[in-house]
Amino acid sequence: MLGQWQLFRVFFWRRFQLDATHGTGLFWYVADAALYIAVHVLVFSRVAAMKHEQLPDYLPPVVAHGAFVCCGILPWKSLANAGSVATRTFRANGTFLRKTSVKPAFFAVLDASHQMVQFLSVLALMFLLLVALGYRPGLALLQLPLVLMAHFGLLLSVALGCAAIGVFMPGMAALWGMLARIMLWTTPIVYPRGLLPEPLVAVLRWSPLWQLVDAYRDIIARDRFMTAPQWAAIALTVAVCLGLAWLIYETLEEDVRDFA
């Protein structure tokens, strides 16, 4: 077990070094997320339906909507990146997998952990900026660790499923890119949910991304304690996603070393 943990640390640090070398490191992650957020805040911050989102009224509308958008864009970006990178992670480490007894899932966990660290770094910067602009943290933030655990569970699901399928389907990266964009626009990330028809909301709200975004918004943007049904829904969503991803991985694992 200790050997696996040491190996994980080596690969994790190597991943950050490669990111810096290839120009895909934390700086570019922050810059890309900031650009998304700035564009959407400027476009949607004055939409009349935003007043129904129960955002802090002591903050200027642009700042309150900035928090609203951050709580959507950042989780979406982490899931989109996790899937995109994972589609090639088993093939990129195929030689290592064939020469050692390390399970392929090791690299899916590595990818999910990497995306989680990047997300936490940007979330911390966003939080500091909001506080500087007048945001007042509330007790609802005590729920944040549980939501972060759920977030990591979804990241792991995406990484594990996309990595396994990506070995046998070279077009998985393009497919995941399309799915990620569909998730972005079918979840009220940059616009208020009031713009969607109620029957459609009843269906789309079961999306894993929707559940995650709602949780972050309740805790950070609305300073509200989540209800028991909300916790049950997000727990069920994570459990289903993890179960499905593990089923895909278990079905394909035996052939991964041969085809990676």
C-alpha positions as semicolon CSV with decimal commas, in nm:
position;residue;x (nm);y (nm);z (nm)
1;M;0,000;0,000;0,000
2;L;0,282;0,239;0,090
3;G;0,451;0,165;-0,242
4;Q;0,131;0,252;-0,429
5;W;0,100;0,581;-0,240
6;Q;0,461;0,675;-0,314
7;L;0,407;0,592;-0,680
8;F;0,093;0,804;-0,680
9;R;0,284;1,103;-0,541
10;V;0,559;1,064;-0,803
11;F;0,311;1,050;-1,090
12;F;0,102;1,333;-0,943
13;W;0,402;1,567;-0,923
14;R;0,514;1,457;-1,270
15;R;0,169;1,549;-1,399
16;F;0,202;1,905;-1,269
17;Q;0,548;1,936;-1,424
18;L;0,418;1,817;-1,762
19;D;0,131;2,064;-1,742
20;A;0,375;2,348;-1,685
21;T;0,595;2,231;-1,974
22;H;0,305;2,195;-2,218
23;G;0,138;2,523;-2,127
24;T;-0,167;2,353;-1,972
25;G;-0,086;2,418;-1,607
26;L;-0,275;2,594;-1,330
27;F;-0,216;2,944;-1,474
28;W;-0,392;2,854;-1,800
29;Y;-0,665;2,670;-1,611
30;V;-0,735;2,985;-1,409
31;A;-0,713;3,210;-1,715
32;D;-0,951;2,995;-1,917
33;A;-1,205;2,969;-1,632
34;A;-1,182;3,345;-1,567
35;L;-1,252;3,420;-1,935
36;Y;-1,559;3,195;-1,936
37;I;-1,688;3,355;-1,619
38;A;-1,622;3,715;-1,726
39;V;-1,795;3,673;-2,063
40;H;-2,105;3,508;-1,918
41;V;-2,133;3,750;-1,626
42;L;-2,122;4,048;-1,863
43;V;-2,384;3,890;-2,092
44;F;-2,631;3,745;-1,840
45;S;-2,594;3,950;-1,518
46;R;-2,888;4,179;-1,603
47;V;-3,134;3,907;-1,706
48;A;-3,455;3,993;-1,522
49;A;-3,518;3,633;-1,415
50;M;-3,198;3,641;-1,206
51;K;-3,393;3,805;-0,923
52;H;-3,565;3,469;-0,862
53;E;-3,233;3,293;-0,792
54;Q;-3,224;3,424;-0,431
55;L;-2,875;3,568;-0,459
56;P;-2,734;3,796;-0,183
57;D;-2,906;4,135;-0,219
58;Y;-2,627;4,316;-0,032
59;L;-2,391;4,251;-0,322
60;P;-2,389;4,444;-0,652
61;P;-2,576;4,241;-0,919
62;V;-2,258;4,179;-1,118
63;V;-2,078;4,038;-0,811
64;A;-2,375;3,823;-0,703
65;H;-2,413;3,687;-1,054
66;G;-2,038;3,629;-1,068
67;A;-2,071;3,397;-0,768
68;F;-2,369;3,229;-0,937
69;V;-2,171;3,167;-1,257
70;C;-1,853;3,055;-1,075
71;C;-2,049;2,789;-0,887
72;G;-2,154;2,649;-1,224
73;I;-1,862;2,706;-1,460
74;L;-1,593;2,571;-1,227
75;P;-1,758;2,232;-1,153
76;W;-1,849;2,195;-1,521
77;K;-1,494;2,274;-1,632
78;S;-1,348;2,019;-1,389
79;L;-1,579;1,743;-1,517
80;A;-1,521;1,840;-1,882
81;N;-1,143;1,837;-1,835
82;A;-1,150;1,510;-1,639
83;G;-1,327;1,329;-1,922
84;S;-1,117;1,485;-2,196
85;V;-0,786;1,394;-2,033
86;A;-0,901;1,049;-1,918
87;T;-0,994;0,933;-2,270
88;R;-0,623;0,892;-2,348
89;T;-0,477;0,821;-2,003
90;F;-0,468;0,438;-2,030
91;R;-0,318;0,450;-2,378
92;A;-0,063;0,713;-2,272
93;N;0,051;0,484;-1,988
94;G;0,013;0,156;-2,178
95;T;0,382;0,062;-2,161
96;F;0,387;0,113;-1,784
97;L;0,068;-0,092;-1,740
98;R;0,206;-0,384;-1,943
99;K;0,533;-0,395;-1,747
100;T;0,394;-0,362;-1,395
101;S;0,110;-0,500;-1,184
102;V;-0,041;-0,156;-1,122
103;K;-0,414;-0,153;-1,197
104;P;-0,529;0,077;-1,480
105;A;-0,772;0,240;-1,235
106;F;-0,464;0,392;-1,067
107;F;-0,436;0,643;-1,353
108;A;-0,806;0,726;-1,345
109;V;-0,774;0,812;-0,975
110;L;-0,466;1,018;-1,060
111;D;-0,657;1,217;-1,324
112;A;-0,955;1,274;-1,095
113;S;-0,725;1,389;-0,813
114;H;-0,540;1,625;-1,045
115;Q;-0,864;1,786;-1,162
116;M;-0,986;1,815;-0,803
117;V;-0,670;1,997;-0,695
118;Q;-0,701;2,238;-0,986
119;F;-1,067;2,298;-0,905
120;L;-0,990;2,364;-0,537
121;S;-0,716;2,610;-0,633
122;V;-0,949;2,814;-0,854
123;L;-1,235;2,788;-0,603
124;A;-1,008;2,932;-0,334
125;L;-0,910;3,224;-0,562
126;M;-1,275;3,288;-0,646
127;F;-1,370;3,283;-0,279
128;L;-1,097;3,532;-0,185
129;L;-1,206;3,763;-0,467
130;L;-1,571;3,749;-0,356
131;V;-1,474;3,831;0,003
132;A;-1,268;4,126;-0,123
133;L;-1,576;4,249;-0,314
134;G;-1,798;4,236;-0,006
135;Y;-1,919;3,876;0,016
136;R;-1,990;3,760;0,373
137;P;-1,943;3,384;0,434
138;G;-2,214;3,211;0,637
139;L;-2,252;2,893;0,841
140;A;-2,380;2,711;0,534
141;L;-2,015;2,677;0,428
142;L;-1,979;2,402;0,690
143;Q;-2,148;2,173;0,434
144;L;-1,876;2,232;0,176
145;P;-1,656;1,928;0,262
146;L;-1,947;1,691;0,190
147;V;-2,017;1,854;-0,146
148;L;-1,646;1,834;-0,232
149;M;-1,656;1,460;-0,157
150;A;-1,952;1,423;-0,392
151;H;-1,768;1,628;-0,653
152;F;-1,464;1,400;-0,634
153;G;-1,691;1,098;-0,670
154;L;-1,830;1,240;-0,996
155;L;-1,481;1,325;-1,120
156;L;-1,370;0,969;-1,050
157;S;-1,676;0,833;-1,232
158;V;-1,603;1,042;-1,541
159;A;-1,231;0,961;-1,540
160;L;-1,280;0,586;-1,491
161;G;-1,554;0,550;-1,752
162;C;-1,391;0,769;-2,018
163;A;-1,048;0,609;-1,965
164;A;-1,181;0,255;-2,012
165;I;-1,389;0,341;-2,319
166;G;-1,112;0,559;-2,464
167;V;-0,881;0,258;-2,506
168;F;-1,118;0,097;-2,756
169;M;-1,286;0,407;-2,900
170;P;-1,038;0,669;-3,031
171;G;-1,323;0,914;-3,092
172;M;-1,420;0,915;-2,724
173;A;-1,249;1,252;-2,667
174;A;-1,465;1,417;-2,935
175;L;-1,778;1,243;-2,804
176;W;-1,708;1,353;-2,447
177;G;-1,646;1,708;-2,570
178;M;-1,994;1,714;-2,726
179;L;-2,152;1,566;-2,412
180;A;-1,975;1,826;-2,196
181;R;-2,111;2,110;-2,410
182;I;-2,460;1,962;-2,389
183;M;-2,425;1,951;-2,009
184;L;-2,315;2,315;-2,008
185;W;-2,622;2,442;-2,193
186;T;-2,883;2,209;-2,041
187;T;-2,779;2,309;-1,689
188;P;-2,862;2,665;-1,575
189;I;-2,499;2,758;-1,532
190;V;-2,490;3,098;-1,701
191;Y;-2,866;3,165;-1,706
192;P;-3,144;3,135;-1,441
193;R;-3,350;2,819;-1,431
194;G;-3,663;3,033;-1,468
195;L;-3,590;3,054;-1,840
196;L;-3,654;2,679;-1,877
197;P;-4,006;2,526;-1,898
198;E;-4,101;2,357;-1,572
199;P;-4,157;2,011;-1,727
200;L;-3,804;2,027;-1,870
201;V;-3,661;2,132;-1,534
202;A;-3,822;1,826;-1,371
203;V;-3,618;1,603;-1,605
204;L;-3,291;1,794;-1,633
205;R;-3,251;1,848;-1,259
206;W;-3,148;1,482;-1,225
207;S;-2,835;1,550;-1,428
208;P;-2,521;1,492;-1,214
209;L;-2,390;1,836;-1,307
210;W;-2,717;2,005;-1,216
211;Q;-2,712;1,838;-0,873
212;L;-2,354;1,947;-0,812
213;V;-2,404;2,306;-0,929
214;D;-2,718;2,344;-0,717
215;A;-2,529;2,223;-0,410
216;Y;-2,244;2,472;-0,458
217;R;-2,491;2,757;-0,518
218;D;-2,696;2,680;-0,208
219;I;-2,384;2,675;0,008
220;I;-2,178;2,957;-0,143
221;A;-2,408;3,190;-0,337
222;R;-2,730;3,157;-0,135
223;D;-2,584;3,075;0,211
224;R;-2,852;2,812;0,257
225;F;-2,849;2,474;0,428
226;M;-2,935;2,191;0,192
227;T;-3,241;1,980;0,272
228;A;-3,243;1,606;0,338
229;P;-3,400;1,532;-0,005
230;Q;-3,121;1,734;-0,170
231;W;-2,852;1,533;0,011
232;A;-3,030;1,208;-0,077
233;A;-3,052;1,310;-0,444
234;I;-2,685;1,401;-0,475
235;A;-2,575;1,087;-0,286
236;L;-2,789;0,871;-0,516
237;T;-2,653;1,049;-0,824
238;V;-2,291;0,993;-0,720
239;A;-2,357;0,630;-0,629
240;V;-2,522;0,558;-0,966
241;C;-2,242;0,731;-1,160
242;L;-1,970;0,547;-0,969
243;G;-2,149;0,216;-1,008
244;L;-2,195;0,263;-1,383
245;A;-1,833;0,374;-1,432
246;W;-1,702;0,078;-1,231
247;L;-1,919;-0,163;-1,432
248;I;-1,773;-0,026;-1,758
249;Y;-1,421;-0,046;-1,618
250;E;-1,462;-0,400;-1,483
251;T;-1,604;-0,517;-1,816
252;L;-1,310;-0,380;-2,015
253;E;-1,021;-0,404;-1,766
254;E;-0,886;-0,744;-1,877
255;D;-0,827;-0,617;-2,232
256;V;-0,691;-0,273;-2,138
257;R;-0,328;-0,389;-2,105
258;D;-0,339;-0,558;-2,446
259;F;-0,494;-0,267;-2,635
260;A;-0,356;0,035;-2,447
